[in-house]
PDB file of N, CA, C and O in Angstrom:
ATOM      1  N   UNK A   1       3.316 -87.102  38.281  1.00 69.00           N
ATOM      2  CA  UNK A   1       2.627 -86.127  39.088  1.00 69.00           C
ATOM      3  C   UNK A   1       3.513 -85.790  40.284  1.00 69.00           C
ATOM      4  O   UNK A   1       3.977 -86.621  41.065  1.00 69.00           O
ATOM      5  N   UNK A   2       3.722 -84.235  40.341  1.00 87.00           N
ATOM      6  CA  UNK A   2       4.546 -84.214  41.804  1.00 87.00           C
ATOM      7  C   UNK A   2       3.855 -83.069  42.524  1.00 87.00           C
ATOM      8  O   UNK A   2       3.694 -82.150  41.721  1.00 87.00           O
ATOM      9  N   UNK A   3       3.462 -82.820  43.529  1.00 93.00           N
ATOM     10  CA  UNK A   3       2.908 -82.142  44.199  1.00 93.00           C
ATOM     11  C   UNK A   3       4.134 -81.259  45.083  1.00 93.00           C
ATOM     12  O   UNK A   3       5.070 -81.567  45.822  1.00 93.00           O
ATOM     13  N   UNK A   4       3.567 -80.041  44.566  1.00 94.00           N
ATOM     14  CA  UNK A   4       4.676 -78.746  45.441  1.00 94.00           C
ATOM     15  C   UNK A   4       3.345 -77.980  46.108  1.00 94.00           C
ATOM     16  O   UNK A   4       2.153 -78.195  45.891  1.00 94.00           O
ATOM     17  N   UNK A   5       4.196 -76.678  47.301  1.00 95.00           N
ATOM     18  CA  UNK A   5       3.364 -76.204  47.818  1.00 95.00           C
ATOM     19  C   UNK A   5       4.232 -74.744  46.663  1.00 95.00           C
ATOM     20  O   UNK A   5       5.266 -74.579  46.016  1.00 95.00           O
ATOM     21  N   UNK A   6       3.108 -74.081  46.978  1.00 95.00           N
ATOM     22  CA  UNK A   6       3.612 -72.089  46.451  1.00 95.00           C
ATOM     23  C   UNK A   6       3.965 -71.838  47.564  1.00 95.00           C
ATOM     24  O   UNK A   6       3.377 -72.033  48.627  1.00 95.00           O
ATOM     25  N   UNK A   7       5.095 -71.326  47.328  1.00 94.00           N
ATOM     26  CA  UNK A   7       5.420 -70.438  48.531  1.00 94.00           C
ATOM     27  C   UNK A   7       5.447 -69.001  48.603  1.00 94.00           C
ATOM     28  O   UNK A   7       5.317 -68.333  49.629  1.00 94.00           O
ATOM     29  N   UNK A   8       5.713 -68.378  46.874  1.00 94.00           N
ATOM     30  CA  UNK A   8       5.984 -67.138  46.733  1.00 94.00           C
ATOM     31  C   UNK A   8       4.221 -66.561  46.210  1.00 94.00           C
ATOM     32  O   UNK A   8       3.458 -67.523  46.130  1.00 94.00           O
ATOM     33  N   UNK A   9       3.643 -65.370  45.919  1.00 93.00           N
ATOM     34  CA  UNK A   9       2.849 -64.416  46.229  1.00 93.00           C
ATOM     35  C   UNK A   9       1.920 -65.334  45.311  1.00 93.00           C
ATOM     36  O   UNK A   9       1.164 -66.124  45.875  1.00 93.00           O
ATOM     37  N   UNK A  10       1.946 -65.266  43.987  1.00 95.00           N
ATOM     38  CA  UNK A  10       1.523 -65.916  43.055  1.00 95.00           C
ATOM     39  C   UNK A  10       2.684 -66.565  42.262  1.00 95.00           C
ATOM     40  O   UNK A  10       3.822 -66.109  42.154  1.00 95.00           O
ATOM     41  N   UNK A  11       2.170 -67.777  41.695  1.00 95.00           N
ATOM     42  CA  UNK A  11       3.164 -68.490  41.199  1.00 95.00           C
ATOM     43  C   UNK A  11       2.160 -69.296  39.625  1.00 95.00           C
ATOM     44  O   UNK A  11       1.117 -69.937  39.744  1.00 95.00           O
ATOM     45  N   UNK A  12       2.686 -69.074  38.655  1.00 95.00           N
ATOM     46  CA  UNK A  12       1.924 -69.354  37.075  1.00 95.00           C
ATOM     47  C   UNK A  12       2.772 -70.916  37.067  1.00 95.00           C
ATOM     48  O   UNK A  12       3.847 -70.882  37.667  1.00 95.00           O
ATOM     49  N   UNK A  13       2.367 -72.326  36.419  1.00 94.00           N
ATOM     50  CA  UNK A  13       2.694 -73.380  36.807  1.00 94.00           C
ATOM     51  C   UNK A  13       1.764 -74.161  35.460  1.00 94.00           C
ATOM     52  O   UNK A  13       0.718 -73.594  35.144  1.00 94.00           O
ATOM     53  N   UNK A  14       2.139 -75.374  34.736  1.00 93.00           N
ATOM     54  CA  UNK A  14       1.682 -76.165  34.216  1.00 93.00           C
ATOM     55  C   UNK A  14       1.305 -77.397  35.049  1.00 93.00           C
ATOM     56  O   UNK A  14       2.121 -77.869  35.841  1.00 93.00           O
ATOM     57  N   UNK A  15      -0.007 -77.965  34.873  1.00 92.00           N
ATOM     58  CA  UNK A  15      -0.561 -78.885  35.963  1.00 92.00           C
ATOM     59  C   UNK A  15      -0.756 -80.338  34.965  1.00 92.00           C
ATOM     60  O   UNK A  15      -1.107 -80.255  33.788  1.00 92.00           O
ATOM     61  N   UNK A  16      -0.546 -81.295  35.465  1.00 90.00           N
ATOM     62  CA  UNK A  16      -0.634 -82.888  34.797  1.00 90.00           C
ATOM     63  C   UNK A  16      -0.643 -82.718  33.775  1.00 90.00           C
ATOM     64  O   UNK A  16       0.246 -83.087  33.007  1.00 90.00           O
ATOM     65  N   UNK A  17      -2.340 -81.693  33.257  1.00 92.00           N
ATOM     66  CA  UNK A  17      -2.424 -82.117  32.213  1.00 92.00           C
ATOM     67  C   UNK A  17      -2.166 -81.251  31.179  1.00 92.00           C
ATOM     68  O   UNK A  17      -2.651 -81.183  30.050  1.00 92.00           O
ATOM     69  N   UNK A  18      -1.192 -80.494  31.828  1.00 91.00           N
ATOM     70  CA  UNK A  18      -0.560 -79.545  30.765  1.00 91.00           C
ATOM     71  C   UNK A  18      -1.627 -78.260  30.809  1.00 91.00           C
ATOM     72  O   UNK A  18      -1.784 -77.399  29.944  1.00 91.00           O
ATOM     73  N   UNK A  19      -2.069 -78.352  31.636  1.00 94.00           N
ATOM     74  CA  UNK A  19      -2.803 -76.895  31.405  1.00 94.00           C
ATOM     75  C   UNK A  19      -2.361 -75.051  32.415  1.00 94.00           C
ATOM     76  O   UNK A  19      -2.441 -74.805  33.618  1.00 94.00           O
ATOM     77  N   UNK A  20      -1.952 -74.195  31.314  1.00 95.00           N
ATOM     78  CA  UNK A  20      -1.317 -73.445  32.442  1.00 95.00           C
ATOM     79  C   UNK A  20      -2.479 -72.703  33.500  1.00 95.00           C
ATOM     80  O   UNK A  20      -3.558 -72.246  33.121  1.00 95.00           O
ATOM     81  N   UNK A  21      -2.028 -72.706  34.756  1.00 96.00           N
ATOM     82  CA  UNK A  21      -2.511 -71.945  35.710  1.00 96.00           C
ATOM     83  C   UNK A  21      -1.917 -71.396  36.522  1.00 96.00           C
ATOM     84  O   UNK A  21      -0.692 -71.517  36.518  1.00 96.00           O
ATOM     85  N   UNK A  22      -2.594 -70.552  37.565  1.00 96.00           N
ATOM     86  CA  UNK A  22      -2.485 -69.470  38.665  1.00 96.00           C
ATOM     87  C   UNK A  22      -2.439 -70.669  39.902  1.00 96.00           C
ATOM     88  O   UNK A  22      -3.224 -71.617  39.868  1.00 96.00           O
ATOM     89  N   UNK A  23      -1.617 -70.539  40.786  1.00 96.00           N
ATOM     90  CA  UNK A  23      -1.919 -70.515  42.467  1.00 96.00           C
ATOM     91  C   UNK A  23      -1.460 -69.306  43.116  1.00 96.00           C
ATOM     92  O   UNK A  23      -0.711 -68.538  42.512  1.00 96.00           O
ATOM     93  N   UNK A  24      -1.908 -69.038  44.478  1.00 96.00           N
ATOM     94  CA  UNK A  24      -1.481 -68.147  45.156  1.00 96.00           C
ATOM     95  C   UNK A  24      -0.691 -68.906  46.033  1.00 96.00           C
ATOM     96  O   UNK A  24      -0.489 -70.110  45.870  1.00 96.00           O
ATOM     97  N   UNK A  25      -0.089 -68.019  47.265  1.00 95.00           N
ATOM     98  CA  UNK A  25       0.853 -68.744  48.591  1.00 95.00           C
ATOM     99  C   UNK A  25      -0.036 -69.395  49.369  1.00 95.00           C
ATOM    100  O   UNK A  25      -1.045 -68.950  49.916  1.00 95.00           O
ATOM    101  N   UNK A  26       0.518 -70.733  49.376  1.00 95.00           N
ATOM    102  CA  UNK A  26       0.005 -71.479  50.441  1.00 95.00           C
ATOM    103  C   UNK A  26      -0.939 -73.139  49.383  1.00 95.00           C
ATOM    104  O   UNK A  26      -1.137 -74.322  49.657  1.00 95.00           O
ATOM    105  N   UNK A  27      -1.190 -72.389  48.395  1.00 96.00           N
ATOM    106  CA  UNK A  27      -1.510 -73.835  47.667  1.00 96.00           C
ATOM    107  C   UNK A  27      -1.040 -74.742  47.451  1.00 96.00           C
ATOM    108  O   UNK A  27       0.066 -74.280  47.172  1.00 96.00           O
ATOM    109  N   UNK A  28      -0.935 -75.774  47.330  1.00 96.00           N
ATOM    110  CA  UNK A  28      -0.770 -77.433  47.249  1.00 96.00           C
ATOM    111  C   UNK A  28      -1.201 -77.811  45.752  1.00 96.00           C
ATOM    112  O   UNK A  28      -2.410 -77.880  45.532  1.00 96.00           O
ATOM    113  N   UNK A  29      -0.275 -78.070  44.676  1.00 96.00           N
ATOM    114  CA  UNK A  29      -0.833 -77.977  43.312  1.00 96.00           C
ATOM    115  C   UNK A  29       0.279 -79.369  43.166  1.00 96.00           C
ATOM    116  O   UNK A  29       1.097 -79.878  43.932  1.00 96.00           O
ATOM    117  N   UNK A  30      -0.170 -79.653  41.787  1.00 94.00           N
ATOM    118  CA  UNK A  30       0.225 -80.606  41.106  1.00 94.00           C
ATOM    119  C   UNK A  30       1.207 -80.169  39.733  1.00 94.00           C
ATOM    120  O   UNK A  30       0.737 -79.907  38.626  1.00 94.00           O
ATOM    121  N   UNK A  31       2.347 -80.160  40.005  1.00 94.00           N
ATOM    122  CA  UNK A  31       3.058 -79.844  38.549  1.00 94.00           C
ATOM    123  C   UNK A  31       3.234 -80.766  37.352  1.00 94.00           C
ATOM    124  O   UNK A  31       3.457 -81.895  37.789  1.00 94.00           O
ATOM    125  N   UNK A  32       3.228 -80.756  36.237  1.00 92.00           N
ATOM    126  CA  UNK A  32       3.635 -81.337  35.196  1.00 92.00           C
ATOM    127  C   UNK A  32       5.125 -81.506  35.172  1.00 92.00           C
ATOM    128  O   UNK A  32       5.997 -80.654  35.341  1.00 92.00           O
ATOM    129  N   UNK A  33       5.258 -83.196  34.845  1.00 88.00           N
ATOM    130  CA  UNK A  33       6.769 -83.561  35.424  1.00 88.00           C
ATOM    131  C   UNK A  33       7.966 -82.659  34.546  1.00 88.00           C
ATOM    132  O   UNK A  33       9.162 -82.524  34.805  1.00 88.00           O
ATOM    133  N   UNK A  34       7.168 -82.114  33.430  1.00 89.00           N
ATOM    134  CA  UNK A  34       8.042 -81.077  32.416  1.00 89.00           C
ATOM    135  C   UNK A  34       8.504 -80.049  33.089  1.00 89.00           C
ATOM    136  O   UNK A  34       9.624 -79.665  32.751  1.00 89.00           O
ATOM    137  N   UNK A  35       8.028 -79.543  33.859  1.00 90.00           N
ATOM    138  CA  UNK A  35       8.170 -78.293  34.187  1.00 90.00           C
ATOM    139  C   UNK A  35       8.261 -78.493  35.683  1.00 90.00           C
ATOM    140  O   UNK A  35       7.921 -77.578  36.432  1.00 90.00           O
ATOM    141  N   UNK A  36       8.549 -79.242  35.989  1.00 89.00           N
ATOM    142  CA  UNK A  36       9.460 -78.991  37.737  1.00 89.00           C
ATOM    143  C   UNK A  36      10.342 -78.243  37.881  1.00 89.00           C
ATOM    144  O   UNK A  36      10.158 -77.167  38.450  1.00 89.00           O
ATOM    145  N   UNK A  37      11.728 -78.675  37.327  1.00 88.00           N
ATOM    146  CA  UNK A  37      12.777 -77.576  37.351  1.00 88.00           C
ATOM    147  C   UNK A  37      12.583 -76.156  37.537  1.00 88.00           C
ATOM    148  O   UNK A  37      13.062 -75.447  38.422  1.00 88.00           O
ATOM    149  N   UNK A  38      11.333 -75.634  35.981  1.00 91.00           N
ATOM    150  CA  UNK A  38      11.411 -74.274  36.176  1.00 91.00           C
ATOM    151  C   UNK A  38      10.620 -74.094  37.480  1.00 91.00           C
ATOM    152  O   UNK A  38      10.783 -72.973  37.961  1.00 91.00           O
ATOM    153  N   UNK A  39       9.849 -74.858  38.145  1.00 92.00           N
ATOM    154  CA  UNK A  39       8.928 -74.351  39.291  1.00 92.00           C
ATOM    155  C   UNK A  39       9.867 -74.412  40.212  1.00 92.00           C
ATOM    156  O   UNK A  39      10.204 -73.256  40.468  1.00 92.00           O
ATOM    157  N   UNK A  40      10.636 -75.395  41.023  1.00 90.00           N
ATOM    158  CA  UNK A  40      11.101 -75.595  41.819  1.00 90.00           C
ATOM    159  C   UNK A  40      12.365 -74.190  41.788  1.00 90.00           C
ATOM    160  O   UNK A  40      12.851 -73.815  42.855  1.00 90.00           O
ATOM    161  N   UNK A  41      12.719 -73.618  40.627  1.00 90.00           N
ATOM    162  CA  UNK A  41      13.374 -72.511  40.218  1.00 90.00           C
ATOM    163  C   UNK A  41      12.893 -71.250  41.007  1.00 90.00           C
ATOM    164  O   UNK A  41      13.549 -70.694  41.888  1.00 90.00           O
ATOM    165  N   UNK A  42      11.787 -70.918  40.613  1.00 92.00           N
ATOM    166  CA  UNK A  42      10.992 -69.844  40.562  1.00 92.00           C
ATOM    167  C   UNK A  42       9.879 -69.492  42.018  1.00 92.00           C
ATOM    168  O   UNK A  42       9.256 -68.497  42.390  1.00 92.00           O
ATOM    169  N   UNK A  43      10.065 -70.958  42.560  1.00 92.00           N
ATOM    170  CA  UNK A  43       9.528 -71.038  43.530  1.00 92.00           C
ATOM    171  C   UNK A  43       9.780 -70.807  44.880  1.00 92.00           C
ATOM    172  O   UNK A  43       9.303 -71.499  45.781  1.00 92.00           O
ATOM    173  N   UNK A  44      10.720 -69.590  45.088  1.00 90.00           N
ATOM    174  CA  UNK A  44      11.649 -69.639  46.051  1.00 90.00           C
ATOM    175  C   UNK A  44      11.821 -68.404  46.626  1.00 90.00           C
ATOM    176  O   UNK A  44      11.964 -67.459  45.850  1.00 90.00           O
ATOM    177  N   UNK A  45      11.841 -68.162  47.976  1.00 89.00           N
ATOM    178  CA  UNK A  45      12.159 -66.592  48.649  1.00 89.00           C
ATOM    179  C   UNK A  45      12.907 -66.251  48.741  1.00 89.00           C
ATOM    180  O   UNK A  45      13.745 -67.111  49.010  1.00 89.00           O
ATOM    181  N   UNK A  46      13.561 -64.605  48.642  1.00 87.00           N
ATOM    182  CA  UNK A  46      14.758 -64.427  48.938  1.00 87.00           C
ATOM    183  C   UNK A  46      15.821 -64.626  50.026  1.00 87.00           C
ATOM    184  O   UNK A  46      15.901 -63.927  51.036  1.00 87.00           O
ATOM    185  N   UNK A  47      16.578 -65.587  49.737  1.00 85.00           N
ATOM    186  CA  UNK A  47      17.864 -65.798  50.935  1.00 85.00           C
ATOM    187  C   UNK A  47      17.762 -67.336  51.039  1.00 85.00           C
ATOM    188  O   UNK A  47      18.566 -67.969  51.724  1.00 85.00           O
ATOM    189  N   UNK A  48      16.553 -68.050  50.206  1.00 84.00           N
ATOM    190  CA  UNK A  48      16.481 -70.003  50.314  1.00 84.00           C
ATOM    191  C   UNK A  48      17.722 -70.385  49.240  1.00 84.00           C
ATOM    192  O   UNK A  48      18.245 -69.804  48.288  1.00 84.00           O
ATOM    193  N   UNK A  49      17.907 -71.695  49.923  1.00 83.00           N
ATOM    194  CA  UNK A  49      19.376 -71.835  48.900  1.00 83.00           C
ATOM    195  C   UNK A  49      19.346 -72.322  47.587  1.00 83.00           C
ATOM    196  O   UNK A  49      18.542 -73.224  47.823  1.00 83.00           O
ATOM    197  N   UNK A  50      19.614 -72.462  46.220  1.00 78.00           N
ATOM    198  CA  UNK A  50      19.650 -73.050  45.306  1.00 78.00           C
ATOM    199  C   UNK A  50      19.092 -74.407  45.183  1.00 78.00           C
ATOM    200  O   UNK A  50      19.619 -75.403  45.678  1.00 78.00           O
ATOM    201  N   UNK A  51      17.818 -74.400  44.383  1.00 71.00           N
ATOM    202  CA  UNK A  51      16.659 -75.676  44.663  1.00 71.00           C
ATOM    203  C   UNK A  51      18.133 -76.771  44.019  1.00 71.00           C
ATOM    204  O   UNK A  51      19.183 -76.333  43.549  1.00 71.00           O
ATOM    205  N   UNK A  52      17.620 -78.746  44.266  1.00 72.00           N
ATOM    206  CA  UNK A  52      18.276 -79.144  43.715  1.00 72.00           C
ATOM    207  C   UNK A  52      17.537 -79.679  42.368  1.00 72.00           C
ATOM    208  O   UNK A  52      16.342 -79.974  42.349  1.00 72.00           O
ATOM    209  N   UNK A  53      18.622 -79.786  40.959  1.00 67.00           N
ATOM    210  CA  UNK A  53      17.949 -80.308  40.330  1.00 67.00           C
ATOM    211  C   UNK A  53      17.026 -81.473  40.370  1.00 67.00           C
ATOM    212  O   UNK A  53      17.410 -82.538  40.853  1.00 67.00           O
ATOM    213  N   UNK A  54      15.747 -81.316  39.854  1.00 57.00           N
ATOM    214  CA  UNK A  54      14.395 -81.745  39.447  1.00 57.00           C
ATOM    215  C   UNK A  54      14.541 -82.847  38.330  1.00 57.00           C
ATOM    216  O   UNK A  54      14.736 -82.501  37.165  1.00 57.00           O
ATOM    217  N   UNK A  55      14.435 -84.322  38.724  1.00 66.00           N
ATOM    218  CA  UNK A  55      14.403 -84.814  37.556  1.00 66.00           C
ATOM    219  C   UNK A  55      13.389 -85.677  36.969  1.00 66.00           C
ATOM    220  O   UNK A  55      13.001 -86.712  37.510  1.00 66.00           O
ATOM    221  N   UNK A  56      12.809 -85.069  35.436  1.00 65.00           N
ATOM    222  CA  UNK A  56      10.990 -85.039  35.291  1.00 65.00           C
ATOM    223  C   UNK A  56      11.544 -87.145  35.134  1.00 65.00           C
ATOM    224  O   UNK A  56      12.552 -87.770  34.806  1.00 65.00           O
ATOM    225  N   UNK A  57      10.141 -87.469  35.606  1.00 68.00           N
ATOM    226  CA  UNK A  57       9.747 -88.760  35.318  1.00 68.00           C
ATOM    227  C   UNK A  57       9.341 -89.378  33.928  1.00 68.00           C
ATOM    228  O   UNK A  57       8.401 -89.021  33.218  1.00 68.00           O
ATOM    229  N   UNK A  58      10.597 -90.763  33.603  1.00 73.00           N
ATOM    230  CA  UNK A  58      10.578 -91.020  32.460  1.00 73.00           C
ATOM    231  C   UNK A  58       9.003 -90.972  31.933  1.00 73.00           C
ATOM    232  O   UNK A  58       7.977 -91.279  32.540  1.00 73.00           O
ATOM    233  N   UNK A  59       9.176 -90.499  30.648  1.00 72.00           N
ATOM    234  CA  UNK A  59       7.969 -90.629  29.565  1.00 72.00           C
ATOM    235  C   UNK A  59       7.498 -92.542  29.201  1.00 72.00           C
ATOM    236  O   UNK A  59       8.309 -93.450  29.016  1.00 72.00           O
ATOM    237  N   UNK A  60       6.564 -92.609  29.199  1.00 76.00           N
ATOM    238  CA  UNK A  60       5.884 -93.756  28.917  1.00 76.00           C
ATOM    239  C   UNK A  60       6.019 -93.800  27.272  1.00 76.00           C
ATOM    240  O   UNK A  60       5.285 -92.951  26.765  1.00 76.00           O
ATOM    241  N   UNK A  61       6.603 -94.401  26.518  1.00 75.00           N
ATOM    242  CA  UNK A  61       6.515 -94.260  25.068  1.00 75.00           C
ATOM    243  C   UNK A  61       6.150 -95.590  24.659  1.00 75.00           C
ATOM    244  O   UNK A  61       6.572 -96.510  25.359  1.00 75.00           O
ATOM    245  N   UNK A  62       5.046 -96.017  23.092  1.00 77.00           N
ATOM    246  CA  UNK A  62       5.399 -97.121  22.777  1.00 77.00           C
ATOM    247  C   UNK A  62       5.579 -97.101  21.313  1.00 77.00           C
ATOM    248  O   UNK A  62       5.096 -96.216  20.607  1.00 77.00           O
ATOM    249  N   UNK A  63       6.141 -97.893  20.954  1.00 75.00           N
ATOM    250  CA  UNK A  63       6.937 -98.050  19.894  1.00 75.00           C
ATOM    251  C   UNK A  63       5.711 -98.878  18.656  1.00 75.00           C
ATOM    252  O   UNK A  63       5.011 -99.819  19.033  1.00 75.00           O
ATOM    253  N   UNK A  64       5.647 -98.395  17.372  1.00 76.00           N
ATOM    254  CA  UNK A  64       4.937 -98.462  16.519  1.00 76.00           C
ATOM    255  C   UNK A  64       6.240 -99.509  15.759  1.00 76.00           C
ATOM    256  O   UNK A  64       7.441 -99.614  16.004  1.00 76.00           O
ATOM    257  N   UNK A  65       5.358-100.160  14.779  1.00 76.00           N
ATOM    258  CA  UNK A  65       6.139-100.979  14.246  1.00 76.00           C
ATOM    259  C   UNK A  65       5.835-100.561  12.557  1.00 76.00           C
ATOM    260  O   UNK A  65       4.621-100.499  12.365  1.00 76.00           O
ATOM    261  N   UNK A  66       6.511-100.315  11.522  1.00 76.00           N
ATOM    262  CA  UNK A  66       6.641 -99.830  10.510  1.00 76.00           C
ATOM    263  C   UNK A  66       5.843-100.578   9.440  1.00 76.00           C
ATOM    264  O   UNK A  66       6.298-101.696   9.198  1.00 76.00           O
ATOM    265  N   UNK A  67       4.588-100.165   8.634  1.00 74.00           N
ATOM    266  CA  UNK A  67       4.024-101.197   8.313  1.00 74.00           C
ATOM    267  C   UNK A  67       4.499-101.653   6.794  1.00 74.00           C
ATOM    268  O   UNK A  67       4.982-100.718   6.155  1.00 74.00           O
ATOM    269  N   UNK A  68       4.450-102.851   6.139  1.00 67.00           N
ATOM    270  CA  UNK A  68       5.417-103.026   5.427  1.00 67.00           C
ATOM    271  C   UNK A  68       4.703-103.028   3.381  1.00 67.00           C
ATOM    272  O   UNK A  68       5.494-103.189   2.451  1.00 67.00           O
TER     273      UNK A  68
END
């Protein structure tokens, strides 16, 4: 979970749980760790400098064991 603010007019964004939505400027939202990069991208006014890369938080995986 990473919490950004909008800065630009409206901004379209995937939230935790993967669901897409709308904020306007000035909201406080929750991004999906997938999709930081493109937000932190897109999220920006003209003349701010090049966001730095975003790096999403390892995936929780567990491992199945092959049944025999």
């Amino acid at each position: 979970m990473a919490e950004r603010a909008v800065r630009v007019a409206m901004m379209a964004y995937r939230d935790v749980d993967g669901t897409h939505r709308y904020a306007t400027a000035g909201a406080v939202v929750d991004v999906h760790s997938d999709a930081l990069a493109r937000f932190d991208r897109l999220n920006r006014l003209m003349g701010d400098p090049e966001p730095e890369e975003a790096k999403p938080e390892p995936k929780k995986t567990t491992t199945r064991r092959k049944a025999d």
